[in-house]
C-alpha positions as semicolon CSV with decimal commas, in nm:
position;residue;x (nm);y (nm);z (nm)
1;M;-1,797;-6,746;0,000
2;D;-1,848;-6,511;-0,299
3;P;-1,564;-6,247;-0,220
4;L;-1,782;-5,947;-0,380
5;G;-2,064;-6,018;-0,139
6;K;-2,412;-5,920;-0,265
7;L;-2,371;-5,632;-0,514
8;P;-2,684;-5,390;-0,571
9;P;-2,803;-5,386;-0,937
10;L;-2,539;-5,211;-1,157
11;N;-2,794;-5,031;-1,369
12;G;-2,946;-4,878;-1,048
13;L;-2,581;-4,774;-0,952
14;K;-2,549;-4,605;-1,294
15;V;-2,867;-4,422;-1,263
16;F;-2,779;-4,316;-0,913
17;E;-2,443;-4,163;-1,029
18;V;-2,612;-3,969;-1,306
19;T;-2,886;-3,834;-1,080
20;A;-2,635;-3,733;-0,824
21;R;-2,463;-3,527;-1,089
22;H;-2,767;-3,344;-1,220
23;L;-2,971;-3,350;-0,875
24;N;-3,272;-3,386;-1,117
25;F;-3,476;-3,677;-1,223
26;R;-3,562;-3,504;-1,544
27;L;-3,207;-3,399;-1,651
28;A;-3,080;-3,746;-1,551
29;A;-3,356;-3,927;-1,761
30;E;-3,244;-3,708;-2,055
31;E;-2,887;-3,810;-2,043
32;I;-2,966;-4,183;-1,997
33;G;-3,249;-4,184;-2,245
34;V;-3,549;-4,321;-2,040
35;T;-3,830;-4,150;-1,884
36;Q;-3,832;-3,950;-1,566
37;G;-4,044;-4,211;-1,401
38;A;-3,813;-4,477;-1,488
39;V;-3,532;-4,297;-1,326
40;A;-3,727;-4,232;-1,004
41;Q;-3,826;-4,594;-0,994
42;Q;-3,452;-4,700;-1,009
43;I;-3,350;-4,457;-0,739
44;R;-3,649;-4,603;-0,505
45;G;-3,516;-4,952;-0,568
46;L;-3,162;-4,893;-0,498
47;E;-3,262;-4,717;-0,180
48;A;-3,485;-5,005;-0,078
49;E;-3,203;-5,248;-0,155
50;L;-2,973;-5,049;0,055
51;G;-3,199;-4,959;0,327
52;V;-3,111;-4,594;0,332
53;A;-3,235;-4,273;0,175
54;L;-2,977;-4,143;-0,094
55;F;-3,164;-3,826;-0,175
56;E;-3,378;-3,553;-0,005
57;R;-3,664;-3,491;-0,250
58;L;-3,725;-3,096;-0,260
59;P;-3,990;-2,880;-0,446
60;R;-3,763;-2,829;-0,727
61;T;-3,451;-3,023;-0,694
62;L;-3,275;-3,302;-0,517
63;M;-3,028;-3,292;-0,232
64;L;-2,759;-3,594;-0,142
65;T;-2,831;-3,713;0,209
66;G;-2,505;-3,771;0,414
67;E;-2,520;-4,149;0,331
68;G;-2,584;-4,038;-0,059
69;R;-2,267;-3,809;-0,041
70;S;-2,053;-4,075;0,115
71;Y;-2,193;-4,342;-0,123
72;I;-2,142;-4,152;-0,444
73;A;-1,793;-4,087;-0,387
74;D;-1,708;-4,459;-0,354
75;I;-1,929;-4,537;-0,657
76;R;-1,768;-4,279;-0,882
77;R;-1,419;-4,436;-0,782
78;A;-1,560;-4,758;-0,863
79;F;-1,666;-4,659;-1,203
80;E;-1,325;-4,492;-1,280
81;I;-1,163;-4,827;-1,216
82;I;-1,374;-5,005;-1,424
83;S;-1,344;-4,760;-1,701
84;Q;-0,948;-4,750;-1,665
85;A;-0,953;-5,136;-1,676
86;T;-1,180;-5,151;-1,982
87;T;-0,945;-4,914;-2,150
88;E;-0,639;-5,086;-2,075
89;L;-0,794;-5,414;-2,202
90;R;-0,880;-5,283;-2,532
91;P;-0,607;-5,314;-2,813
92;Q;-0,408;-4,989;-2,833
93;P;-0,353;-4,818;-3,176
94;V;0,026;-4,836;-3,263
95;K;0,179;-4,495;-3,278
96;L;0,428;-4,401;-3,526
97;T;0,586;-4,053;-3,583
98;I;0,686;-3,913;-3,927
99;S;0,900;-3,605;-3,953
100;T;0,865;-3,422;-4,292
101;T;0,910;-3,088;-4,454
102;P;0,586;-2,869;-4,454
103;T;0,553;-2,902;-4,810
104;F;0,585;-3,260;-4,849
105;A;0,326;-3,309;-4,561
106;S;0,058;-3,061;-4,722
107;K;0,107;-3,124;-5,098
108;W;0,185;-3,504;-5,106
109;L;0,136;-3,692;-4,748
110;I;-0,207;-3,552;-4,629
111;P;-0,391;-3,582;-4,957
112;R;-0,304;-3,964;-4,961
113;L;-0,389;-4,022;-4,574
114;P;-0,748;-4,135;-4,645
115;D;-0,611;-4,431;-4,834
116;F;-0,349;-4,498;-4,559
117;T;-0,616;-4,486;-4,274
118;A;-0,833;-4,720;-4,466
119;R;-0,551;-4,992;-4,477
120;Y;-0,402;-4,927;-4,140
121;P;-0,698;-4,841;-3,899
122;G;-0,515;-4,973;-3,603
123;L;-0,187;-4,741;-3,662
124;D;-0,192;-4,377;-3,506
125;L;0,007;-4,168;-3,730
126;H;0,168;-3,847;-3,587
127;I;0,306;-3,596;-3,837
128;L;0,581;-3,365;-3,751
129;A;0,614;-3,102;-4,047
130;T;0,913;-2,879;-3,984
131;D;1,208;-2,752;-4,211
132;R;1,443;-2,832;-3,904
133;I;1,597;-3,198;-3,912
134;S;1,420;-3,342;-3,618
135;N;1,629;-3,579;-3,403
136;F;1,511;-3,922;-3,406
137;Q;1,558;-3,992;-3,029
138;I;1,472;-3,654;-2,879
139;Y;1,142;-3,620;-3,078
140;G;1,048;-3,986;-3,073
141;V;1,067;-3,984;-3,481
142;D;1,030;-4,327;-3,631
143;L;1,058;-4,223;-4,013
144;A;1,165;-3,908;-4,178
145;V;1,140;-3,765;-4,504
146;R;1,464;-3,580;-4,575
147;Y;1,550;-3,337;-4,868
148;G;1,926;-3,387;-4,927
149;R;2,207;-3,653;-5,028
150;P;2,316;-3,951;-4,838
151;P;2,489;-4,032;-4,596
152;F;2,246;-3,891;-4,336
153;G;2,424;-4,006;-4,022
154;S;2,576;-4,295;-3,856
155;G;2,301;-4,554;-3,768
156;L;2,053;-4,423;-4,015
157;A;1,925;-4,640;-4,325
158;H;1,787;-4,436;-4,633
159;Q;1,581;-4,535;-4,946
160;L;1,520;-4,276;-5,232
161;L;1,179;-4,160;-5,241
162;F;1,185;-3,947;-5,554
163;E;1,387;-3,707;-5,728
164;Q;1,383;-3,349;-5,716
165;E;1,221;-3,274;-6,078
166;I;1,117;-2,908;-6,118
167;V;0,851;-2,792;-6,336
168;A;0,692;-2,455;-6,399
169;V;0,313;-2,456;-6,335
170;C;0,035;-2,204;-6,323
171;S;-0,367;-2,175;-6,318
172;P;-0,503;-2,269;-6,633
173;H;-0,716;-1,952;-6,621
174;L;-0,396;-1,748;-6,612
175;L;-0,237;-1,942;-6,892
176;S;-0,538;-1,883;-7,120
177;E;-0,539;-1,514;-7,031
178;L;-0,163;-1,439;-7,085
179;G;-0,084;-1,719;-7,328
180;A;0,193;-1,972;-7,316
181;P;0,542;-1,785;-7,250
182;R;0,762;-1,902;-7,548
183;T;1,018;-1,636;-7,485
184;A;1,200;-1,458;-7,196
185;E;0,974;-1,126;-7,287
186;Q;0,658;-1,329;-7,278
187;L;0,758;-1,481;-6,956
188;A;0,822;-1,115;-6,822
189;S;0,433;-1,068;-6,849
190;Y;0,388;-1,339;-6,566
191;M;0,456;-1,302;-6,198
192;L;0,718;-1,555;-6,092
193;L;0,641;-1,712;-5,761
194;H;0,946;-1,782;-5,565
195;D;1,019;-2,003;-5,262
196;A;1,329;-2,036;-5,031
197;H;1,503;-2,260;-5,305
198;N;1,474;-1,993;-5,556
199;F;1,543;-2,205;-5,886
200;W;1,414;-1,939;-6,124
201;P;1,748;-1,802;-6,215
202;E;1,878;-2,162;-6,337
203;F;1,546;-2,236;-6,491
204;V;1,532;-1,929;-6,708
205;E;1,882;-1,964;-6,810
206;Q;1,810;-2,327;-6,917
207;Q;1,495;-2,230;-7,090
208;F;1,598;-1,900;-7,268
209;G;1,977;-1,879;-7,233
210;R;1,969;-1,586;-6,992
211;R;2,013;-1,570;-6,613
212;E;1,938;-1,187;-6,565
213;Q;1,588;-1,143;-6,415
214;S;1,580;-0,777;-6,368
215;T;1,284;-0,753;-6,594
216;F;1,081;-1,019;-6,409
217;K;0,816;-0,953;-6,156
218;G;0,810;-1,169;-5,839
219;I;0,668;-1,281;-5,525
220;S;0,875;-1,463;-5,266
221;F;0,736;-1,745;-5,008
222;N;0,941;-1,903;-4,720
223;Q;0,734;-2,223;-4,796
224;T;0,677;-2,386;-5,131
225;S;0,340;-2,495;-5,041
226;H;0,243;-2,138;-5,001
227;A;0,391;-2,048;-5,347
228;I;0,182;-2,344;-5,510
229;E;-0,124;-2,233;-5,344
230;A;-0,062;-1,884;-5,492
231;A;-0,016;-2,047;-5,839
232;I;-0,360;-2,219;-5,797
233;A;-0,511;-1,891;-5,704
234;G;-0,380;-1,749;-6,047
235;Q;-0,101;-1,523;-5,895
236;G;0,162;-1,632;-6,125
237;I;0,391;-1,924;-6,223
238;V;0,566;-2,150;-5,963
239;L;0,858;-2,385;-5,995
240;A;0,777;-2,695;-5,786
241;N;0,860;-3,046;-5,750
242;R;0,659;-3,244;-6,011
243;D;0,559;-3,506;-5,723
244;F;0,419;-3,197;-5,535
245;V;0,176;-3,067;-5,804
246;S;0,105;-3,371;-5,987
247;R;-0,245;-3,424;-5,828
248;D;-0,326;-3,053;-5,879
249;I;-0,225;-3,104;-6,250
250;V;-0,446;-3,410;-6,281
251;E;-0,744;-3,252;-6,107
252;G;-0,705;-2,935;-6,323
253;R;-0,600;-2,676;-6,059
254;L;-0,251;-2,640;-6,234
255;V;-0,109;-2,692;-6,592
256;R;0,244;-2,690;-6,728
257;A;0,337;-2,326;-6,832
258;L;0,677;-2,446;-6,977
259;D;0,778;-2,784;-7,126
260;G;1,115;-2,819;-6,983
261;S;1,201;-2,931;-6,630
262;L;1,514;-2,876;-6,396
263;H;1,692;-3,146;-6,184
264;G;1,761;-2,997;-5,835
265;P;2,068;-3,045;-5,644
266;S;1,892;-3,282;-5,385
267;D;1,636;-3,551;-5,369
268;F;1,397;-3,682;-5,121
269;Y;1,463;-3,983;-4,910
270;L;1,303;-4,192;-4,650
271;V;1,531;-4,209;-4,349
272;W;1,498;-4,432;-4,036
273;P;1,725;-4,578;-3,759
274;R;1,867;-4,905;-3,859
275;Y;1,817;-5,045;-3,505
276;R;1,438;-4,955;-3,503
277;K;1,246;-5,266;-3,616
278;S;0,883;-5,285;-3,628
279;D;0,587;-5,417;-3,842
280;A;0,426;-5,071;-3,832
281;L;0,738;-4,900;-3,967
282;D;0,772;-5,155;-4,241
283;A;0,431;-5,111;-4,339
284;V;0,428;-4,728;-4,354
285;R;0,768;-4,756;-4,571
286;V;0,615;-4,982;-4,800
287;W;0,286;-4,780;-4,828
288;I;0,483;-4,471;-4,894
289;M;0,710;-4,622;-5,170
290;S;0,392;-4,788;-5,329
291;E;0,232;-4,426;-5,357
292;T;0,535;-4,295;-5,540
293;Q;0,451;-4,532;-5,814
294;V;0,093;-4,430;-5,863
């Protein structure tokens, strides 16, 4: 014996569910994409199959009968069960959380995401951008980009991502307007854009043999990415990691304002728990490292 018994047509049940929501044949037809007459015919056929009236036909609307109200509640539950079973059957994307600094996320990672999503369409990437060091266990972090020096903690593996090489860049329009700053006096005609690291004193001393900056104008930002955006907008010269502005230089938004560079006290590393092993983690690590070679 068939354990399901004799089921009414599933297409008729779907039309019934839509019509019960709208209580209107025309609106139901618009949602389903068929004619109003086709919807009415499906409902008449279902009512004939069941041997009961599901709707009362009123002049401008429909009303569920008592049998219709009882039946629609069970039909909706049945559709919800089918929908949930179908969702659980389909392959779910693998989720991986990366913790980065805000500047790394906006100036390095996000511009490269189209390539990543094209290569790994089944991987659901979550980016946690914060200046705070995110706990791997508490925040569910799988991989972190850390600015610092190893070791980073017991149980953590690390890999050098790129060194902190600081360069001075500005808008090409600003450089054309004010000229290349070859002396400290010429640099004083520019606005110096500072971030929380404030490498300007050391950079000026290296370039011009002086550390005193009282003659220089400046604007300070708490995020390096904001200082870079200000430089792109022509507001002044910013000191930034070469890897963070390389794409802006290639695409003509920024140019090198001074030839020299400065190596910062820390570098950028990939950090992850030694115990955490997964193909997704390995794939993301390999992809990130390959992008540093481009």
